[in-house]
Amino acid sequence: SSDLKPLQMAFDYSKLRGKIVEKYGSQSAFVRAFGTSENTFSLKMNNKVRFTSDDIVKISKMLDIPEGKIGLYFFSQKV
């Protein structure tokens, strides 16, 4: 039937959260530096809105996440 929704994959951002706090002291401080609203960032961290590729590149640079480790921070599936 047409009311079937595509499966929404949920990602676990706990490593990302940890890295944000480690580097910026709090999510609020990071969000200010990142240049978005607390609300928008929260929606992304709670799997309501996807991070864009641009977001991922910018956040990785801000947090010194090496290219080879991006998957650990952004693409670890919630179990």
PDB file of C-alpha atoms in Angstrom, residues 3 9-10 16 21 24 26 32 38-39 43-44 48-49 53 59-60 64-65 76-78:
ATOM      1  CA  ASP A   3       1.253   4.412   3.220  1.00  0.00           C
ATOM      2  CA  MET A   9      17.957   4.439   9.661  1.00  0.00           C
ATOM      3  CA  ALA A  10      18.803   5.855  13.054  1.00  0.00           C
ATOM      4  CA  LEU A  16      30.111  12.741  18.088  1.00  0.00           C
ATOM      5  CA  VAL A  21      32.062  18.295  24.499  1.00  0.00           C
ATOM      6  CA  TYR A  24      34.109  22.844  22.787  1.00  0.00           C
ATOM      7  CA  SER A  26      29.346  22.032  25.502  1.00  0.00           C
ATOM      8  CA  ARG A  32      27.497  28.817  18.059  1.00  0.00           C
ATOM      9  CA  GLU A  38      20.456  24.936  18.839  1.00  0.00           C
ATOM     10  CA  ASN A  39      17.096  23.598  17.650  1.00  0.00           C
ATOM     11  CA  LEU A  43      16.999  17.755  15.389  1.00  0.00           C
ATOM     12  CA  LYS A  44      20.037  16.399  13.550  1.00  0.00           C
ATOM     13  CA  LYS A  48      14.868  13.877  13.023  1.00  0.00           C
ATOM     14  CA  VAL A  49      16.808  15.695  10.298  1.00  0.00           C
ATOM     15  CA  SER A  53      27.450  16.190   3.411  1.00  0.00           C
ATOM     16  CA  ILE A  59      31.980  19.335  11.624  1.00  0.00           C
ATOM     17  CA  SER A  60      34.810  16.899  10.910  1.00  0.00           C
ATOM     18  CA  ASP A  64      39.707  17.316  13.846  1.00  0.00           C
ATOM     19  CA  ILE A  65      38.062  14.033  12.887  1.00  0.00           C
ATOM     20  CA  SER A  76      27.292   4.116  13.452  1.00  0.00           C
ATOM     21  CA  GLN A  77      23.837   2.591  13.409  1.00  0.00           C
ATOM     22  CA  LYS A  78      21.761   2.583  16.559  1.00  0.00           C
TER      23      LYS A  78
END
